Tab-separated table of C-alpha atoms and ligand atoms in Angstrom:
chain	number	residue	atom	x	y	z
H	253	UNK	CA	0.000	0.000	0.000
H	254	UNK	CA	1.928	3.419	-0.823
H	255	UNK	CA	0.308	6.988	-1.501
H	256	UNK	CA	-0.823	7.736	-5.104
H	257	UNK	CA	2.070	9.943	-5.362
H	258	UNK	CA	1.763	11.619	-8.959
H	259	UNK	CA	-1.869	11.971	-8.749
H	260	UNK	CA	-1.215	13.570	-5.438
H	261	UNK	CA	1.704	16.327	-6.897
H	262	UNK	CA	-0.348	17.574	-9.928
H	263	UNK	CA	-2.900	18.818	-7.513
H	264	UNK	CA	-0.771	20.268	-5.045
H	265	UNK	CA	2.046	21.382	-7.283
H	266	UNK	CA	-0.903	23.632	-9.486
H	267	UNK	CA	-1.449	25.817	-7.081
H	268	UNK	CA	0.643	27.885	-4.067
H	269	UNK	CA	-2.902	27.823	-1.958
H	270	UNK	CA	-5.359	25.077	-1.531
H	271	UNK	CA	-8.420	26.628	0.377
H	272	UNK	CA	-9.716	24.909	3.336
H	273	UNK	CA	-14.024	26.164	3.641
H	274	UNK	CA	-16.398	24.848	5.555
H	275	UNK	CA	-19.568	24.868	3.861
H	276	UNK	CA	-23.372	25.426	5.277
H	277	UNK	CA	-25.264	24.530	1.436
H	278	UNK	CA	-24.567	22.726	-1.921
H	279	UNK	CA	-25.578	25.737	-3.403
H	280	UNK	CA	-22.745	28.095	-1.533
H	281	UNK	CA	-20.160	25.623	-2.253
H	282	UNK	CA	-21.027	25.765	-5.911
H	283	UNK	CA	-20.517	30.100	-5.531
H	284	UNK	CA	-17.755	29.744	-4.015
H	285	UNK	CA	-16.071	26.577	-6.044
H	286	UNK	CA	-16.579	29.000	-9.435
H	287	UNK	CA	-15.727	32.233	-7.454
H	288	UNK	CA	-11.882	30.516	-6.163
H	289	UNK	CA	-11.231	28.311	-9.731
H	290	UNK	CA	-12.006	32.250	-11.396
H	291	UNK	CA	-9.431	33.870	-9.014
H	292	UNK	CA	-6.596	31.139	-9.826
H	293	UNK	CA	-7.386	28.290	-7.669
H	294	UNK	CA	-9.095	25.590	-9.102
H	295	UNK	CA	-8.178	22.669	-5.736
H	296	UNK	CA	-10.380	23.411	-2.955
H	297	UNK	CA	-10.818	21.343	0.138
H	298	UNK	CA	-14.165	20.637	1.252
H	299	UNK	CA	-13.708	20.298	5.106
H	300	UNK	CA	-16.510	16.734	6.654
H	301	UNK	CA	-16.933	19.485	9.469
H	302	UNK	CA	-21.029	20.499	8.566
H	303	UNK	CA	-23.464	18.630	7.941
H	304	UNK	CA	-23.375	19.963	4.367
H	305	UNK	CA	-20.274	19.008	3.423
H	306	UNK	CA	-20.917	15.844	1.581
H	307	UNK	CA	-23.358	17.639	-0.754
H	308	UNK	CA	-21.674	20.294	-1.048
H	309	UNK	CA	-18.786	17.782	-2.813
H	310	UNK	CA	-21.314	16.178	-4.467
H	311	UNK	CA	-22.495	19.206	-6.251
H	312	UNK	CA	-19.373	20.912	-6.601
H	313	UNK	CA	-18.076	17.916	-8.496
H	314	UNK	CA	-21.025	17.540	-10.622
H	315	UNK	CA	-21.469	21.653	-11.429
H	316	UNK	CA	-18.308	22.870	-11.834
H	317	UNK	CA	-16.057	21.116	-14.296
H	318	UNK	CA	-13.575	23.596	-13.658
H	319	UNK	CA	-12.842	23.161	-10.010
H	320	UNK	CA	-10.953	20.006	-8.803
H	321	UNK	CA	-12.780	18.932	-5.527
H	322	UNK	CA	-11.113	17.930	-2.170
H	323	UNK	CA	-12.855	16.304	1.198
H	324	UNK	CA	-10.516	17.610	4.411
H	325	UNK	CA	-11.398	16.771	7.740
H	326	UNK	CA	-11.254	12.865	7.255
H	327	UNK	CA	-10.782	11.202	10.472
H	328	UNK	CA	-12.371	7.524	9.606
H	329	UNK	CA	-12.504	5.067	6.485
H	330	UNK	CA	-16.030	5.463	6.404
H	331	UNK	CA	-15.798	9.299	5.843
H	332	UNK	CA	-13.118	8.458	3.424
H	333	UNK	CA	-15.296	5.729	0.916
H	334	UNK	CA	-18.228	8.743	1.793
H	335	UNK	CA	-15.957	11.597	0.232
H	336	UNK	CA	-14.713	9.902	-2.204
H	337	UNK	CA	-17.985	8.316	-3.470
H	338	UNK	CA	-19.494	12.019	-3.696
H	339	UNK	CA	-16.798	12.760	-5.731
H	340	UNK	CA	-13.767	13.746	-3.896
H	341	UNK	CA	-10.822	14.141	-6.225
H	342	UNK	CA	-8.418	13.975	-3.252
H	343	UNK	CA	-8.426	13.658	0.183
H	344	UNK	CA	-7.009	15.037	3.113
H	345	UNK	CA	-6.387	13.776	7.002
H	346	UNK	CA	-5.537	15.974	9.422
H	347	UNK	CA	-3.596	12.652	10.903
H	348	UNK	CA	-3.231	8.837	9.752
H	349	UNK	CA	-4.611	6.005	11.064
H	350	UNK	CA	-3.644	2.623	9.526
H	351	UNK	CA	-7.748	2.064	9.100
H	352	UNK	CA	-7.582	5.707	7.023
H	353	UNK	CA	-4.592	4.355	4.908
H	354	UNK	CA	-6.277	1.052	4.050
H	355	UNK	CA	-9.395	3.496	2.943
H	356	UNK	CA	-7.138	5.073	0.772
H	357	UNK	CA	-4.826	1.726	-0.572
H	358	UNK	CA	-8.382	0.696	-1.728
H	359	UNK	CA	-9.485	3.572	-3.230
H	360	UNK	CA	-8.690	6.001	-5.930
H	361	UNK	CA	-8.785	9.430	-4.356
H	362	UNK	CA	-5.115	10.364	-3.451
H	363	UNK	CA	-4.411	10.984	0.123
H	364	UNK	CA	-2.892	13.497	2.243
H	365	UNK	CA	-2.481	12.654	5.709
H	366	UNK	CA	-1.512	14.575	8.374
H	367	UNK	CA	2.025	13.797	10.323
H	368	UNK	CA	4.253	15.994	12.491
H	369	UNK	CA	6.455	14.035	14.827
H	370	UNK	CA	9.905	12.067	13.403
H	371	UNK	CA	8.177	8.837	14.512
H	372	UNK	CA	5.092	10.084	12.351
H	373	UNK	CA	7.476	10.580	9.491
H	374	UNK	CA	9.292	7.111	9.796
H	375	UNK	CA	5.952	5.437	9.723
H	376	UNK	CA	4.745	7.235	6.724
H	377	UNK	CA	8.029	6.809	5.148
H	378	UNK	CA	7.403	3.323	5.682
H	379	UNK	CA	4.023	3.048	3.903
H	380	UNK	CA	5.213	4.931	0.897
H	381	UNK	CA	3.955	8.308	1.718
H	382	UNK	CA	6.100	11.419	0.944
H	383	UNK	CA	3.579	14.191	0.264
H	384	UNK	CA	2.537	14.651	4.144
H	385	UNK	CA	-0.367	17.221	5.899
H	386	UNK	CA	1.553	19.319	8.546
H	387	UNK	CA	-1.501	20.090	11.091
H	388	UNK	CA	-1.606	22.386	13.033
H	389	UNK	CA	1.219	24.314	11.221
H	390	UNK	CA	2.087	27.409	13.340
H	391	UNK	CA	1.199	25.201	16.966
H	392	UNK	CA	3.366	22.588	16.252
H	393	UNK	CA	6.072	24.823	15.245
H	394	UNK	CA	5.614	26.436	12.374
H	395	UNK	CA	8.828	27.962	9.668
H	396	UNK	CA	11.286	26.694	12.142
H	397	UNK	CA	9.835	23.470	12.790
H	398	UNK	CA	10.202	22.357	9.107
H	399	UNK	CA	13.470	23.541	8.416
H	400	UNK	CA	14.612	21.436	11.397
H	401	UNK	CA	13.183	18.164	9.730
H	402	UNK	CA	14.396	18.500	6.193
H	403	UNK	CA	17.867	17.479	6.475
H	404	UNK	CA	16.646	14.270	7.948
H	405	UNK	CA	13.374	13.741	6.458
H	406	UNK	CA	14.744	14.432	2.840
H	407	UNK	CA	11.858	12.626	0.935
H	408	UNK	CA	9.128	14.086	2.624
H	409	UNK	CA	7.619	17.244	0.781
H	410	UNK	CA	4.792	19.365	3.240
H	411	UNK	CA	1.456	20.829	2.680
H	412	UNK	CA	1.188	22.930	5.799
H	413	UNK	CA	-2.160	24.007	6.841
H	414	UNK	CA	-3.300	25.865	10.459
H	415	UNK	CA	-2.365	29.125	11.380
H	416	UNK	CA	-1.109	29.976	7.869
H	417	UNK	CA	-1.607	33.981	6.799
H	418	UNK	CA	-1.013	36.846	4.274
H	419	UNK	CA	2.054	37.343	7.136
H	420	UNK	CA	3.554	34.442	7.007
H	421	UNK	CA	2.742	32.542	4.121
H	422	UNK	CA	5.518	33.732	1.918
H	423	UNK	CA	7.921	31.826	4.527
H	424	UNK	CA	6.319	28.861	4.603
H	425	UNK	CA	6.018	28.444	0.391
H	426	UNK	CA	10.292	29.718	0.281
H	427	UNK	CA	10.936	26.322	2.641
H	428	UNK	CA	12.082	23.476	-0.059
H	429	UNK	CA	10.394	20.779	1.653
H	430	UNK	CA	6.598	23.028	1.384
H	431	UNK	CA	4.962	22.125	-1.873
H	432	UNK	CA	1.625	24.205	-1.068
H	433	UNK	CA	-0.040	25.370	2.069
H	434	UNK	CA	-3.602	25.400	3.127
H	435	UNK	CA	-5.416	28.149	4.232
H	436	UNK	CA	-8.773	29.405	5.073
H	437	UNK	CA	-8.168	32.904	4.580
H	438	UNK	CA	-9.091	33.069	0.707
H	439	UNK	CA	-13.043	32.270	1.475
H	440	UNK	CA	-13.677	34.428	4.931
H	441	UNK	CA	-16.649	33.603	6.499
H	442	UNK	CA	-18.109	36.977	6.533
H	443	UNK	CA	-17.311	36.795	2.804
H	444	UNK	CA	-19.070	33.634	2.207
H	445	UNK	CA	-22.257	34.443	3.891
H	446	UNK	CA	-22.163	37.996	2.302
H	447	UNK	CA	-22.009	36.318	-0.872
H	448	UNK	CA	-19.195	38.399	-1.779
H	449	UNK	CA	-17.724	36.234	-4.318
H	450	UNK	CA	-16.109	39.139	-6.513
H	451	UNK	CA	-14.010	39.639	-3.321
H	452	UNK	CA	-13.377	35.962	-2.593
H	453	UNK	CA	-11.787	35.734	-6.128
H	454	UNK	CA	-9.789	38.777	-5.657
H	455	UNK	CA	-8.224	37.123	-3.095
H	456	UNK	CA	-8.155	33.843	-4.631
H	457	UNK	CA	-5.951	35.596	-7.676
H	458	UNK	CA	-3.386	37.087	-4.682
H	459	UNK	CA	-3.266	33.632	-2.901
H	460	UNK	CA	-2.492	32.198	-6.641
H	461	UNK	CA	0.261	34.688	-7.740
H	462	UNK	CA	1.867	34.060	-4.252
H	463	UNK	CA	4.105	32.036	-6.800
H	464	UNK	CA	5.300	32.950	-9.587
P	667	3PG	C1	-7.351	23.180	8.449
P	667	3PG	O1	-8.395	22.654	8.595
P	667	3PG	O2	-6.449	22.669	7.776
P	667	3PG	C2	-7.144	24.440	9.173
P	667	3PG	O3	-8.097	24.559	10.173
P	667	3PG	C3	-7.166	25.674	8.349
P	667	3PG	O4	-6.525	26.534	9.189
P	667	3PG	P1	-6.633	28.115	9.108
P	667	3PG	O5	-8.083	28.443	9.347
P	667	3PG	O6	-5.719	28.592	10.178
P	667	3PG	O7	-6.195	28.510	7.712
């Protein structure tokens, strides 16, 4: 069982920012889907943390040809066939569990679990991950805290999410071993239920020129 690797990169590697929203309705999901792929960031992670979340997947995936659709949030296998089955394009842990992995070795949504710790890394290293979650970025340690692992994790490559910002995010996306981050900034709440979606691309096209 190893990580669907290549899958995996083209989704993270097209993009500096993957959103991370948490949805209330199918129908703002859809908004806000078109509003970030317009702006320059077509990945956007669907967080299992509303009840809507699910549908909101479901629809995304089957109204907006243009957006590829992530499930976050995945804690259990079942969520993981659930996402994936509404049409989840890639999925993302904010850990690993070897009942997550198995989930994923069956199934044909890439995975991106979560791991922090060197013991973490060996044991992802050992079931053929190297494209790794970094939760909860800034807690845990933040800029410092990955430059401190790369000399010894050299085949791990981080998508750090939590705590990332306008301020720092420029840091985090210089560090070699940071392919992407994820951040919820790009679709504000206040935003969102608003339904200020010209401003959510605006800052969708910053977030996507963050590299070159
Ligand atoms: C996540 O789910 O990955 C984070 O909660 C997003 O964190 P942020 O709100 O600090 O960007």
């Amino acid at each position: 069982m190893s990580q669907k690797i290549e899958a995996l990169k083209s989704v993270l590697s097209g993009q500096p920012v993957i959103p991370v929203v948490a949805v209330e309705s199918a129908a703002s999901a859809v908004d806000l889907a078109r509003a970030l792929a317009a702006g320059g960031l077509p990945a956007i992670e669907i967080t299992l943390r509303t009840p809507a979340a699910l549908d909101a997947i479901r629809a995304v995936s089957a109204e907006v040809p243009e957006a590829i659709v992530g499930a976050g949030t995945i804690l259990t296998p079942e969520q993981y066939d659930a996402a994936e089955e509404a049409g989840a394009r890639f999925i993302v842990s904010p850990g690993a569990t070897m009942e997550v992995l198995d989930a994923a070795g069956a199934g044909e949504a890439p995975l991106l679990p979560g791991a922090a710790t060197p013991s973490e890394l060996m044991a992802m290293i050992e079931e053929g991950y190297e494209l790794l979650k970094f939760f909860p970025a800034e807690q845990l340690g933040g800029i410092a805290y990955l430059k401190a692992l790369a000399p010894v994790f050299q085949s791990i490559t981080f998508c750090p999410t939590g705590g990332v910002s306008p301020a720092n995010v420029r840091d985090y996306l210089a560090l070699p071993n940071v392919i992407c981050v994820g951040g919820s900034w790009v679709a504000p709440k206040d935003k969102l239920a608003a339904g200020d979606f010209a401003a959510i691309t605006a800052l969708a096209a910053e977030a996507a020129a963050l590299r070159g």
